mmCIF file of C-alpha atoms in Angstrom:
data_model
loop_
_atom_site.group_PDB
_atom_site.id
_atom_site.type_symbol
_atom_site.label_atom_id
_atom_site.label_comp_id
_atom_site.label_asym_id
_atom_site.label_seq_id
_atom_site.Cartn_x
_atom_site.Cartn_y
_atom_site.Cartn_z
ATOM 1 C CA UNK Y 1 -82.075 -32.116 -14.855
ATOM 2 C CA UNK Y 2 -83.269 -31.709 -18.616
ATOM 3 C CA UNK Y 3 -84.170 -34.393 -20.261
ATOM 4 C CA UNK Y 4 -81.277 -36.342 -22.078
ATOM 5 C CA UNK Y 5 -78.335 -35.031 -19.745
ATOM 6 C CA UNK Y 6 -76.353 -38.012 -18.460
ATOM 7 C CA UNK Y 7 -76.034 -38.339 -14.735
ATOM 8 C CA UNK Y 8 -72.161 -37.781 -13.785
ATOM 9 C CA UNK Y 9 -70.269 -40.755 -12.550
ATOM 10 C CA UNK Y 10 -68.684 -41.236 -9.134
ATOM 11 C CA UNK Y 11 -65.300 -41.206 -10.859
ATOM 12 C CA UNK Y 12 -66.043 -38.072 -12.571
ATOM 13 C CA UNK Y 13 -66.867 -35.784 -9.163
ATOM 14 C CA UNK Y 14 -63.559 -37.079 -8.028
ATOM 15 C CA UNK Y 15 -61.620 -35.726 -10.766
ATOM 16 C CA UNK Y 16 -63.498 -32.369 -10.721
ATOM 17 C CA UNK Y 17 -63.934 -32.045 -7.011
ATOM 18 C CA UNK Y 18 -59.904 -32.601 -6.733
ATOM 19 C CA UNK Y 19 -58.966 -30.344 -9.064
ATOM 20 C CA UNK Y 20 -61.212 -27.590 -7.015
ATOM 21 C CA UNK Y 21 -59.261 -28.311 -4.028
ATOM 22 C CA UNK Y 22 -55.789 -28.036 -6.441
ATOM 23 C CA UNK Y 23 -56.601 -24.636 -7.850
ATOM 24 C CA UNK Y 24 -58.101 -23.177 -4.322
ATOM 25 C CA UNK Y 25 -54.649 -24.769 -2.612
ATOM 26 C CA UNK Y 26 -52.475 -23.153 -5.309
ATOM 27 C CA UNK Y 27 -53.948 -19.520 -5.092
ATOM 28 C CA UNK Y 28 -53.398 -19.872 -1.237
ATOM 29 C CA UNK Y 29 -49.837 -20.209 -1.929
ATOM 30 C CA UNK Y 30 -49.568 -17.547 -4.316
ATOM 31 C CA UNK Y 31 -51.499 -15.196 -1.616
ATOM 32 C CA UNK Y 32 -49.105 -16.472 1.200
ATOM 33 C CA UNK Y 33 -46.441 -16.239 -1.104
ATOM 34 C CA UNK Y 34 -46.751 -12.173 -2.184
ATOM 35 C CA UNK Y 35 -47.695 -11.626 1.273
ATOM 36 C CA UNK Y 36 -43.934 -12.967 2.091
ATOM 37 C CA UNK Y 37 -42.131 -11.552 -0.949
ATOM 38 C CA UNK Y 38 -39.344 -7.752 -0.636
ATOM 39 C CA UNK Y 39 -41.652 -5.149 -1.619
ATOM 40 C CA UNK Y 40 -40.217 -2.034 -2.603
ATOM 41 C CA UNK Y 41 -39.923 1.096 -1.151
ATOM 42 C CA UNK Y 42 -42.133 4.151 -2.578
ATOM 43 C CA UNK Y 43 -40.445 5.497 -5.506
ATOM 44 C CA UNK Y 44 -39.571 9.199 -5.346
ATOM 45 C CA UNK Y 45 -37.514 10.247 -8.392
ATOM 46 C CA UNK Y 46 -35.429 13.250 -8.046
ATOM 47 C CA UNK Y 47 -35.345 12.863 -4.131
ATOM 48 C CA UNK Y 48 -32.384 14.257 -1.821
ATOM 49 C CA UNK Y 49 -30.694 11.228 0.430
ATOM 50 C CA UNK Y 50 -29.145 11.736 3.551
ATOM 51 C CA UNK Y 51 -26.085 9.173 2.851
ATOM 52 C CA UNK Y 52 -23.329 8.217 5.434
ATOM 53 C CA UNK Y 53 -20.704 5.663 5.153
ATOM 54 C CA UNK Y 54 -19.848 6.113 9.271
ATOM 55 C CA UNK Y 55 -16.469 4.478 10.482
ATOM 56 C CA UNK Y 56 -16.416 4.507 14.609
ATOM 57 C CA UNK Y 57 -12.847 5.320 14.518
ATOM 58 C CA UNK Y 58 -11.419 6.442 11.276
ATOM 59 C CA UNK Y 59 -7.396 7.547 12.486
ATOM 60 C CA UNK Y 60 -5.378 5.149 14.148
ATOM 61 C CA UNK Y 61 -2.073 5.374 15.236
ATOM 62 C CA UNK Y 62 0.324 3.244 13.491
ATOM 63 C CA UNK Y 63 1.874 0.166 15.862
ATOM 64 C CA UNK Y 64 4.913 -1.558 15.715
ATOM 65 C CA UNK Y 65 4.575 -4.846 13.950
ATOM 66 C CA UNK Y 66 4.151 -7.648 16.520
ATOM 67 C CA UNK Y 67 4.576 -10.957 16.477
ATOM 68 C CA UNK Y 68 1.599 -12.197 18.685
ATOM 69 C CA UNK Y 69 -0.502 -9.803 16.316
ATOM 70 C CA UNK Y 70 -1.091 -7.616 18.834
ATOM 71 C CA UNK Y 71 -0.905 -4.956 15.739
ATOM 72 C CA UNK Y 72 -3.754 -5.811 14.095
ATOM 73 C CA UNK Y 73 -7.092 -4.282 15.127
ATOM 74 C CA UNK Y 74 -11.076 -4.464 13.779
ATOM 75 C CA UNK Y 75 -12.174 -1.063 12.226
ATOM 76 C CA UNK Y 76 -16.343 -0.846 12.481
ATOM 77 C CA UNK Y 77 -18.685 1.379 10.658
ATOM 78 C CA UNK Y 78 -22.221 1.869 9.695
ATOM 79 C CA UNK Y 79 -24.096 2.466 6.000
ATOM 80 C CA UNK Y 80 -26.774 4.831 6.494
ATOM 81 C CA UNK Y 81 -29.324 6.621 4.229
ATOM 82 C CA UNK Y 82 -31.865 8.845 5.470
ATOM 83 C CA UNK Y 83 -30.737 7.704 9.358
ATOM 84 C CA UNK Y 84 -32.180 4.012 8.657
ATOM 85 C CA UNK Y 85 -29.618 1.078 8.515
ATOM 86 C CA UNK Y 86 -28.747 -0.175 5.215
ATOM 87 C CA UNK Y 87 -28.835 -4.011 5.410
ATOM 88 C CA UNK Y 88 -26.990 -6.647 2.869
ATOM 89 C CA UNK Y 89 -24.613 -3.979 1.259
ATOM 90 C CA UNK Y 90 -21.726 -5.047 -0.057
ATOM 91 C CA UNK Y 91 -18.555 -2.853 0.772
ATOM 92 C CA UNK Y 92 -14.947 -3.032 -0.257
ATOM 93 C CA UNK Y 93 -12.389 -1.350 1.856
ATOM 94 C CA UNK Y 94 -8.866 -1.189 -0.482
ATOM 95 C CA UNK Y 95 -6.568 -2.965 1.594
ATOM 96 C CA UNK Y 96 -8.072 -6.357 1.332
ATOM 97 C CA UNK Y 97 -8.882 -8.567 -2.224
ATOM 98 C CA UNK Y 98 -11.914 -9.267 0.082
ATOM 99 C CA UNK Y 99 -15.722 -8.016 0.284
ATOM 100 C CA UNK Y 100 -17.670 -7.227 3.545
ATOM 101 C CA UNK Y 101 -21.299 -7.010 4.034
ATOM 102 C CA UNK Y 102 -23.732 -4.909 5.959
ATOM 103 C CA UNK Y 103 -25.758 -6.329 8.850
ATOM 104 C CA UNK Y 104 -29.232 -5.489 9.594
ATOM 105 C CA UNK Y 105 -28.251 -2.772 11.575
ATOM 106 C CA UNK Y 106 -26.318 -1.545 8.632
ATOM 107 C CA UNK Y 107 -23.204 -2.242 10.512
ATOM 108 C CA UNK Y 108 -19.763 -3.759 9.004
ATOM 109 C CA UNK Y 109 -16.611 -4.425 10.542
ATOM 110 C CA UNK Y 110 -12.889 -5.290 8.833
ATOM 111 C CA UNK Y 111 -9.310 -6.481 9.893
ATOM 112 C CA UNK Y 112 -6.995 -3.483 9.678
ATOM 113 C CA UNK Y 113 -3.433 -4.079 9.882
ATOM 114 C CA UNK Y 114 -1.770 -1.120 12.277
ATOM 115 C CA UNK Y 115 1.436 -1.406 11.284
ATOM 116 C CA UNK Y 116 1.337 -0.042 8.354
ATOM 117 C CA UNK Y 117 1.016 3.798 6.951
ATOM 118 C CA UNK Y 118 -2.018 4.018 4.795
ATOM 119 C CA UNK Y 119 -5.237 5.627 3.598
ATOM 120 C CA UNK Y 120 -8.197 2.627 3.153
ATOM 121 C CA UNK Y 121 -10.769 3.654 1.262
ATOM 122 C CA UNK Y 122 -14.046 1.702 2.014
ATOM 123 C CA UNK Y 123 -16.612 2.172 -1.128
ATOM 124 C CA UNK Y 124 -19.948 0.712 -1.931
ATOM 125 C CA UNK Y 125 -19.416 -2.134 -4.684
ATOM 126 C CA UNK Y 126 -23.136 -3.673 -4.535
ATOM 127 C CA UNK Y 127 -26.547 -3.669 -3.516
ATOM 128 C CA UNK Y 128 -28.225 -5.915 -5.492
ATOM 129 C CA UNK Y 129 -29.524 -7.488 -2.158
ATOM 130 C CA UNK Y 130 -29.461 -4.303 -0.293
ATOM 131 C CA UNK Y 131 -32.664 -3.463 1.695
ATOM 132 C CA UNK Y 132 -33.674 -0.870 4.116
ATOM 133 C CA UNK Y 133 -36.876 -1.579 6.584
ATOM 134 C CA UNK Y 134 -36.891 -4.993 4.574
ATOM 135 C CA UNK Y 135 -37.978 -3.588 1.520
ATOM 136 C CA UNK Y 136 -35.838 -3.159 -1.633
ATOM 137 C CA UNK Y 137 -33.849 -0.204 -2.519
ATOM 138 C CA UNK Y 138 -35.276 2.497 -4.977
ATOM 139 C CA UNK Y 139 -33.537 3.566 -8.130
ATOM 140 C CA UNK Y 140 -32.379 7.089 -6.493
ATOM 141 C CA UNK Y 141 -31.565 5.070 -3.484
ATOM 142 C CA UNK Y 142 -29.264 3.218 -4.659
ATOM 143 C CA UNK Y 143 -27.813 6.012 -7.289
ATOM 144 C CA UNK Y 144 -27.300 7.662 -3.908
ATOM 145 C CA UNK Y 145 -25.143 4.675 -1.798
ATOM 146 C CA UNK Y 146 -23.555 4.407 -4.841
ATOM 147 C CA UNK Y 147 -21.714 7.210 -4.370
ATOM 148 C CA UNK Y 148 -20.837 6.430 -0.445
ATOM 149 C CA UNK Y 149 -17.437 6.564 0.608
ATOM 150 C CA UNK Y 150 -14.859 6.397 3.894
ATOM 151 C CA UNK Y 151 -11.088 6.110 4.633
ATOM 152 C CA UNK Y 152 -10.009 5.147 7.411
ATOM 153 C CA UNK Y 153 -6.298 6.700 8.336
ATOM 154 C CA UNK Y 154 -3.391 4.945 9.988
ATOM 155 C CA UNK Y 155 -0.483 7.635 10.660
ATOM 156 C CA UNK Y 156 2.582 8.168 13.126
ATOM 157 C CA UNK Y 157 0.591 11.906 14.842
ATOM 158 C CA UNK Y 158 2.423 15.176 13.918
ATOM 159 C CA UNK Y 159 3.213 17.720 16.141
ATOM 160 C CA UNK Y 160 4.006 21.244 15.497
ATOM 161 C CA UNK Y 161 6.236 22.766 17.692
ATOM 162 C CA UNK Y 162 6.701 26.373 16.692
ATOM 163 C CA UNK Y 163 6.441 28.152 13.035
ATOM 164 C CA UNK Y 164 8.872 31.097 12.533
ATOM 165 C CA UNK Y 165 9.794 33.599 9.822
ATOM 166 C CA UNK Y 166 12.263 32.176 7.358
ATOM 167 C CA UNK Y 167 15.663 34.316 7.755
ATOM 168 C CA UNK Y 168 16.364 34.126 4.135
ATOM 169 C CA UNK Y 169 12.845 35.261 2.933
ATOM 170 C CA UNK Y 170 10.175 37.123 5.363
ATOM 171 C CA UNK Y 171 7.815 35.526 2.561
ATOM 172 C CA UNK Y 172 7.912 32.175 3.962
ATOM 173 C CA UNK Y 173 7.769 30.648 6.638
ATOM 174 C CA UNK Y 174 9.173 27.599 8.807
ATOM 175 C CA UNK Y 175 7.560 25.388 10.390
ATOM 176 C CA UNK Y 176 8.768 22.959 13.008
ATOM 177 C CA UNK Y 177 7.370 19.651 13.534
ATOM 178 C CA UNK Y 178 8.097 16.373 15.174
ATOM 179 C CA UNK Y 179 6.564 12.551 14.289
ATOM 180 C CA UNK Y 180 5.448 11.048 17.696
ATOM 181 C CA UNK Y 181 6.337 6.962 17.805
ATOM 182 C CA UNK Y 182 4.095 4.900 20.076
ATOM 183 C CA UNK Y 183 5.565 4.222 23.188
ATOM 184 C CA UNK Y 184 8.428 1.721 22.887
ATOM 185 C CA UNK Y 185 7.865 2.022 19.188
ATOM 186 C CA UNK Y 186 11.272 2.898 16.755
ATOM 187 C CA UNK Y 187 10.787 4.552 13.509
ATOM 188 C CA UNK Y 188 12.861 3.933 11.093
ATOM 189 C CA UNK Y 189 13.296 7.701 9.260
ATOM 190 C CA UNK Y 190 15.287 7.917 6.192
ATOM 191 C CA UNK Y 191 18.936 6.740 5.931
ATOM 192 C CA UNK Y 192 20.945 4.624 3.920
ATOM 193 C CA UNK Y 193 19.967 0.810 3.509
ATOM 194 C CA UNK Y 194 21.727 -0.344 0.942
ATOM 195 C CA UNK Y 195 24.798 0.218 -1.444
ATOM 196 C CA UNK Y 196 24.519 -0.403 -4.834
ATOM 197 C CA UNK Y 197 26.939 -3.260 -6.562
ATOM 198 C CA UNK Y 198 27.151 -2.924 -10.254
ATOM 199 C CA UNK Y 199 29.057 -2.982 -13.010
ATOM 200 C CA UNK Y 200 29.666 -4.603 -16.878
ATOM 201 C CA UNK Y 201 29.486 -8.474 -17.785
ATOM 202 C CA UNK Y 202 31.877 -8.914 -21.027
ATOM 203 C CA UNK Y 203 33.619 -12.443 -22.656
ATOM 204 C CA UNK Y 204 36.839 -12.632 -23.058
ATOM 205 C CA UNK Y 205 36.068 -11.002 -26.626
ATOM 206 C CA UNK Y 206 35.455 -7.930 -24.580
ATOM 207 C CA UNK Y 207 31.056 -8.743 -25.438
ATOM 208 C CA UNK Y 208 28.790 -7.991 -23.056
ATOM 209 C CA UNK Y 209 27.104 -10.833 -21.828
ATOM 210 C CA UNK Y 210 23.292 -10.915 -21.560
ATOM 211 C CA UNK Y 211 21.250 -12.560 -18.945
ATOM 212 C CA UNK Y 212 24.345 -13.655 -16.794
ATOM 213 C CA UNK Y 213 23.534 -13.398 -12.622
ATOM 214 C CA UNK Y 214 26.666 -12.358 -10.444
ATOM 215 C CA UNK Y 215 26.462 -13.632 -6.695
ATOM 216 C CA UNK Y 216 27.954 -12.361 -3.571
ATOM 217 C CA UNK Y 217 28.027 -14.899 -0.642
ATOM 218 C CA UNK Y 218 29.843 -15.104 2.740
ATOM 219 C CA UNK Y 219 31.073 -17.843 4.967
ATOM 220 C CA UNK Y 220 29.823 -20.730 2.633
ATOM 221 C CA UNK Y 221 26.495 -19.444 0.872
ATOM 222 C CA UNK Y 222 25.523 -17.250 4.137
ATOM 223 C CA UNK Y 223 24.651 -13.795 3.417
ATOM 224 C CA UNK Y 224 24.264 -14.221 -0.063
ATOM 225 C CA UNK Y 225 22.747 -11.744 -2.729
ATOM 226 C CA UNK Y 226 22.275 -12.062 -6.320
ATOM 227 C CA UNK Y 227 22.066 -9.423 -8.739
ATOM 228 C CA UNK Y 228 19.660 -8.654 -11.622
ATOM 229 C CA UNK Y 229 20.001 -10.521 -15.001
ATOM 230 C CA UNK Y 230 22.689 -8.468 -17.403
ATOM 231 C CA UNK Y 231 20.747 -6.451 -19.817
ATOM 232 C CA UNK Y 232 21.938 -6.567 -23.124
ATOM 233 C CA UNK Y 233 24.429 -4.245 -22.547
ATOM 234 C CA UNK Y 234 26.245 -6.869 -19.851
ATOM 235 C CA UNK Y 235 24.888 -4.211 -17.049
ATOM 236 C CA UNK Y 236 24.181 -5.495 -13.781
ATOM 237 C CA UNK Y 237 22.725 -4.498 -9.852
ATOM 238 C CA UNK Y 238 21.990 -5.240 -6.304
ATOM 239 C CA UNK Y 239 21.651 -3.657 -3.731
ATOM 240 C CA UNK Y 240 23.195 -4.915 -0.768
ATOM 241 C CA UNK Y 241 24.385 -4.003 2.824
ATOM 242 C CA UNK Y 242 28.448 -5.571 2.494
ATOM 243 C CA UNK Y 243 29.605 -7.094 6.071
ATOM 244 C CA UNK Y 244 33.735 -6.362 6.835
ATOM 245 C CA UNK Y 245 34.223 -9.908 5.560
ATOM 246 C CA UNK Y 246 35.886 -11.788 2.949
ATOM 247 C CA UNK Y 247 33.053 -11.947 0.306
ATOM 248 C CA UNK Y 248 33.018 -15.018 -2.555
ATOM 249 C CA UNK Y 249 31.734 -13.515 -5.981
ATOM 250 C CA UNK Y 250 30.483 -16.058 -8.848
ATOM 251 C CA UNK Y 251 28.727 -15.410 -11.751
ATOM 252 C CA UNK Y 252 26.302 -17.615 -13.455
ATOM 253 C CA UNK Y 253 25.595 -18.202 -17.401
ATOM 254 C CA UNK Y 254 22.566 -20.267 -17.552
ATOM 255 C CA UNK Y 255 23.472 -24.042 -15.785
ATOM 256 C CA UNK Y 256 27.419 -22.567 -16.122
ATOM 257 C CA UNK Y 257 29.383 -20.932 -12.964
ATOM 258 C CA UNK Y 258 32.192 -19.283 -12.781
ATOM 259 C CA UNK Y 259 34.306 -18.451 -9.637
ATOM 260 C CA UNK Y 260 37.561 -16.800 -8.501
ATOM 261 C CA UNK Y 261 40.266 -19.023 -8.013
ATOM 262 C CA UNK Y 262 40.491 -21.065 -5.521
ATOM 263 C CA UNK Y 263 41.112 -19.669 -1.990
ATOM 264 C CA UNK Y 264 40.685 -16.197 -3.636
ATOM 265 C CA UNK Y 265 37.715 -13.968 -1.948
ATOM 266 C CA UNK Y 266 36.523 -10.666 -2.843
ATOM 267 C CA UNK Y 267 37.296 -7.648 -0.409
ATOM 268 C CA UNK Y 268 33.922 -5.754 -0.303
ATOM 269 C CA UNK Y 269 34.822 -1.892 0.699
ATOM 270 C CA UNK Y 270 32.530 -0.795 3.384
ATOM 271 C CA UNK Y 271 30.097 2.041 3.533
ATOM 272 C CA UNK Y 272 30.013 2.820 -0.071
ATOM 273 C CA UNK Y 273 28.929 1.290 -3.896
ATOM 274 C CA UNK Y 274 31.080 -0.053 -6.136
ATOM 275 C CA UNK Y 275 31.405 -0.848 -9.669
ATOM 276 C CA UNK Y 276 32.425 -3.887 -10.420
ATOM 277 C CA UNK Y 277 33.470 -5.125 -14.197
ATOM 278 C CA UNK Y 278 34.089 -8.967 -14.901
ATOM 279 C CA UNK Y 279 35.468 -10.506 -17.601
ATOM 280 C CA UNK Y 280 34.853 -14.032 -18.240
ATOM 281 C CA UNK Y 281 37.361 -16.627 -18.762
ATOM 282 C CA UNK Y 282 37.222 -17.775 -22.820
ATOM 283 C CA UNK Y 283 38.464 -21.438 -21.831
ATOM 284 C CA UNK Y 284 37.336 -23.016 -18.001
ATOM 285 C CA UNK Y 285 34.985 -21.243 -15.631
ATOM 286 C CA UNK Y 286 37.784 -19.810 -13.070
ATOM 287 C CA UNK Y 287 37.863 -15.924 -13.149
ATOM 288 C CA UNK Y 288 41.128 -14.132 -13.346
ATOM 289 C CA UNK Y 289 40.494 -11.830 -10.488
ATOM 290 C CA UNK Y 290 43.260 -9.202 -11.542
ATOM 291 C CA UNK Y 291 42.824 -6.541 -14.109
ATOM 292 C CA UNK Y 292 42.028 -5.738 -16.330
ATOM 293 C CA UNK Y 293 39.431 -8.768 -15.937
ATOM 294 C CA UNK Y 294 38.769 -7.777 -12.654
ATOM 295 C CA UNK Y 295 38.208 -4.138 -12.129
ATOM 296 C CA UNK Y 296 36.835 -2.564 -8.694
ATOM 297 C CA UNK Y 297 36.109 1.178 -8.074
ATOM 298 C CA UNK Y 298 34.018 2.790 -5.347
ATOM 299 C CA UNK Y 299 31.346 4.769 -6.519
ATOM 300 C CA UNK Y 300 29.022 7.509 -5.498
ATOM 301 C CA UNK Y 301 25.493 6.954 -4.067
ATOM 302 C CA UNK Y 302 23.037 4.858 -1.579
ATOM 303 C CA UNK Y 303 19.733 3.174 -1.855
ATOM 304 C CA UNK Y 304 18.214 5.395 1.219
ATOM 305 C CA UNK Y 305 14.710 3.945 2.826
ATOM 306 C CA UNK Y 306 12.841 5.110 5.510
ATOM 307 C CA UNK Y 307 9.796 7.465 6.562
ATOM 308 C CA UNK Y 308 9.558 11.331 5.237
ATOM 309 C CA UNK Y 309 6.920 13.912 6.218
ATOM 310 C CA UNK Y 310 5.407 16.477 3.638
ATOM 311 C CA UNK Y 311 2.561 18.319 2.880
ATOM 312 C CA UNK Y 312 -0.498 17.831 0.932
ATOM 313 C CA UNK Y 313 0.224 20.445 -1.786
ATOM 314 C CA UNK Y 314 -0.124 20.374 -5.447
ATOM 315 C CA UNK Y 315 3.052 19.402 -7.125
ATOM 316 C CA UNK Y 316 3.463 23.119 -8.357
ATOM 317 C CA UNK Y 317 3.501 24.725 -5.229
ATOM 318 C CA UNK Y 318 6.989 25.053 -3.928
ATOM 319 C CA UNK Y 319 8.526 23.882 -0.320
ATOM 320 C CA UNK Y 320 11.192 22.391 1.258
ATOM 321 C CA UNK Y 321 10.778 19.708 3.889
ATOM 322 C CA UNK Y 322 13.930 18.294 5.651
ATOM 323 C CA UNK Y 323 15.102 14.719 6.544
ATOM 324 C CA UNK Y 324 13.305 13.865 10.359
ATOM 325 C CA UNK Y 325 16.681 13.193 12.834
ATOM 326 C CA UNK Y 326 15.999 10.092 15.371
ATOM 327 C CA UNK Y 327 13.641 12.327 17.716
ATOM 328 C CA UNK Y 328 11.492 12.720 14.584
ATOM 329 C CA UNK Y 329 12.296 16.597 14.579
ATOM 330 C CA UNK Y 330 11.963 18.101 10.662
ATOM 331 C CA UNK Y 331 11.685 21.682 9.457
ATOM 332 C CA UNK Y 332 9.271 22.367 6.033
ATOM 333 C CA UNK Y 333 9.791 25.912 5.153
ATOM 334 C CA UNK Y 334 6.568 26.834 2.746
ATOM 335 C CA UNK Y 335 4.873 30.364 1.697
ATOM 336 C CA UNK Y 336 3.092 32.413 4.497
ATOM 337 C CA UNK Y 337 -0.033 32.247 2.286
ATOM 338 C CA UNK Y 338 0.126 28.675 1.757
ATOM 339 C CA UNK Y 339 0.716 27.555 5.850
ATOM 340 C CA UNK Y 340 -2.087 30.532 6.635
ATOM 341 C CA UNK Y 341 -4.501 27.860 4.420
ATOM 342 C CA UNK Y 342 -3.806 24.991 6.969
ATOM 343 C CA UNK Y 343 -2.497 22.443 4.509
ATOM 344 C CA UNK Y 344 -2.644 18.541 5.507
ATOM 345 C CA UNK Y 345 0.670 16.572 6.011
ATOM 346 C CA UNK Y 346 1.362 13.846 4.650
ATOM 347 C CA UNK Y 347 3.636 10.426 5.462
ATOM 348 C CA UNK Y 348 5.260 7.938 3.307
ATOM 349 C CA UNK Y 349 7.736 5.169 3.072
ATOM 350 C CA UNK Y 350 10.359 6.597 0.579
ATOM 351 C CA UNK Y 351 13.415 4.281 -1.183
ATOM 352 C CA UNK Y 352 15.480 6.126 -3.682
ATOM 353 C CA UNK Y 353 18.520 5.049 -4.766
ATOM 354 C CA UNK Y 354 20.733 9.201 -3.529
ATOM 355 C CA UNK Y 355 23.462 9.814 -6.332
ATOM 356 C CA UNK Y 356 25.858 11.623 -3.348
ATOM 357 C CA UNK Y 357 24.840 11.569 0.509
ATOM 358 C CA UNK Y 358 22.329 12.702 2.460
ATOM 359 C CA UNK Y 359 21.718 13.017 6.132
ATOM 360 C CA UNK Y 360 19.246 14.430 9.256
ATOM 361 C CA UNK Y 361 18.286 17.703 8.491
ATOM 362 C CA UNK Y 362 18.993 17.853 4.769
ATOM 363 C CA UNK Y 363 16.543 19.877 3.109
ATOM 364 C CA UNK Y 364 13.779 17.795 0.058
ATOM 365 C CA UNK Y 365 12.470 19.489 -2.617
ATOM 366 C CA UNK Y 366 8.379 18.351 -3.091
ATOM 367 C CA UNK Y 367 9.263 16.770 -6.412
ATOM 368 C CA UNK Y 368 12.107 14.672 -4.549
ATOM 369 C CA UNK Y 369 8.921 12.387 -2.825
ATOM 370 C CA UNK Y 370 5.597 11.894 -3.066
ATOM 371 C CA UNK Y 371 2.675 10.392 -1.526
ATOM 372 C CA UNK Y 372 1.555 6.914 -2.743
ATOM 373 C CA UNK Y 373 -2.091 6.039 -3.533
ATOM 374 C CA UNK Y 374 -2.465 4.229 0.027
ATOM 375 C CA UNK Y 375 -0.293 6.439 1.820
ATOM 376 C CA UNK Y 376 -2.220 8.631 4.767
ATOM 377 C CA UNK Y 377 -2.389 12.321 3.049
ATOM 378 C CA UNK Y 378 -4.776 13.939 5.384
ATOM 379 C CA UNK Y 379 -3.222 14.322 8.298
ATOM 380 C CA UNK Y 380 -3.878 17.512 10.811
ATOM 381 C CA UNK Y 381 -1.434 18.663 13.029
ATOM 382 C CA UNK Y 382 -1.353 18.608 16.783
ATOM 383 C CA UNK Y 383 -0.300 22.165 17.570
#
């Protein structure tokens, strides 16, 4: 020791000696920690992926709905890129407000409702936590999932009978198909569900009368409808199915109601729409049900609902399909060069309010219905 230096105190190789053991202690927890920590995979910009969004079963037949539930099924899939599982994805499959995530395995499964005609697209929303191997994603690995995609299809199966030359133009052609049910199942194919009930809301100044409500109602309130507000033009609707019974009509003016006299009913005409015009009383709330403040005419039309079959064309390219009968039999008569392409079919769930009739085996122009968003547009034939 040179001469002068002072001798450390006890106290003194405490402090230093513990904060030796402090700083070896926290670089062992830094080493333990990095040794723990996602690394990432080996960046390859400008690399090809191999990327698959699998589903195990991606076309389902559609089920009547069930009470016990006995409709509603699991559809299970895989996210894959380069054949290793994609773990922690985040997926969103369009028929739910819900998100579902990727296991380890890459695997995913979701509650699909079989009742129902659709297309569900499943699509890749996030992978911030997304890791293959255990290591983090890459930038062109995740530009790649990005892009991932699936739908999975839920359809009534199409058969196709027979396809002959049309006899009015040796151009086209037409093609016979049935819609197969499930066994026990009932399709309901499109017909009339509704009539429309309409007509003009005035005062007894002959006014229209904005935002009044006119009721129908049977046996006491049963069976009861209510129509849109009046516009400002005193117009009403509502579509309703009318019963061979003495119907009650009322109309309501804010917290005000006015009804026909009493023991007076309102005889709906059966299968048919009718028009309706009401004059309101200018003193007391009882109607005078006899014109011209009461006025009643049938009128033309139907609200028709119900299932239609088509084909996955471009709106420009012309065909005819007809209106399935209760076997599910239609006819779509299309260009030889078109049907020679193998276009897709397509189903939906049509309601149209028909000014006229229609019936089984009318033929629809394309422009007359077409495919929604989540309706099933892919749909190949059974030949």
């Amino acid at each position: 020791m040179k001469k002068g230096a002072q001798t450390p105190t006890m106290k003194q190789l405490y402090r230093i000696s513990m904060s030796l053991l402090l700083a070896v202690t926290l670089a062992g927890c830094a080493g333990h920690s990095s040794r723990h920590a996602t690394e990432a995979l080996p960046s390859s910009p400008g690399t090809k992926h191999d990327v698959r969004l699998e589903i195990d079963q991606p076309v389902f037949p559609i089920k009547q709905w069930k009470s016990d539930g006995s409709h509603m099924t699991s559809v299970k899939g895989k996210l894959l890129i380069d054949d290793r599982p994609v773990a922690n994805g985040m997926l969103h499959p369009s028929n739910t407000a819900t998100h579902v995530m990727t296991g380890k395995d890459g695997s995913f499964k979701n509650t699909l409702d079989q009742s129902l005609l659709s297309d569900i697209k499943v699509n890749v929303t996030s992978l911030d936590q997304a890791t293959v191997s255990g290591k983090r994603l890459t930038e062109d690995m995740t530009k790649s999932l990005q892009s991932a995609s699936a739908t999975v299809s839920v359809y009534y199966p199409i058969r196709v009978t027979h396809v002959e030359d049309s006899p009015q133009d040796d151009s086209q052609v037409r093609v016979h198909g049935q819609v197969i049910p499930g066994k026990g199942d009932v399709v309901s194919f499109f017909q009339v569900d509704k009539y429309r009930m309409g007509g003009v809301v005035k005062d007894a100044d002959g006014k229209p009368v904005e935002n009044a409500v006119v009721w129908f109602d049977r046996d006491k309130g049963e069976g009861f409808g209510k129509s849109t507000p009046t516009d400002r033009n005193g117009n009403y609707s509502i579509y309703y199915w009318p019963e061979d019974e003495d119907t009650h009509l009322s109309v309501t003016v804010g917290t005000k109601r006015y009804t026909l006299p009493e023991g007076r009913v309102f005889k709906m005409p059966e299968q048919t729409s009718v028009e309706i015009d009401i004059t309101l009383p200018k003193k007391g709330t009882v109607i005078d049900d006899k014109p011209p403040n009461l006025v009643s005419v049938t009128s033309a039309g139907a609200m028709y609902t119900g299932v239609l079959v088509g084909l996955n064309l471009p709106k420009e390219v012309p065909y005819t399909a007809t209106i399935p009968d209760k076997q599910g039999r239609f006819v779509i008569t299309v260009s030889k060069k078109i049907w020679e392409q193998k276009p897709a079919f397509f189903e939906t769930t049509a309601s149209k309010f028909v000014e006229g009739s229609l019936t089984t085996g009318d033929s629809l122009p394309p422009h007359y219905f077409q495919p929604a968003e989540e309706d099933p547009k892919n749909i190949t034939p059974m030949m």
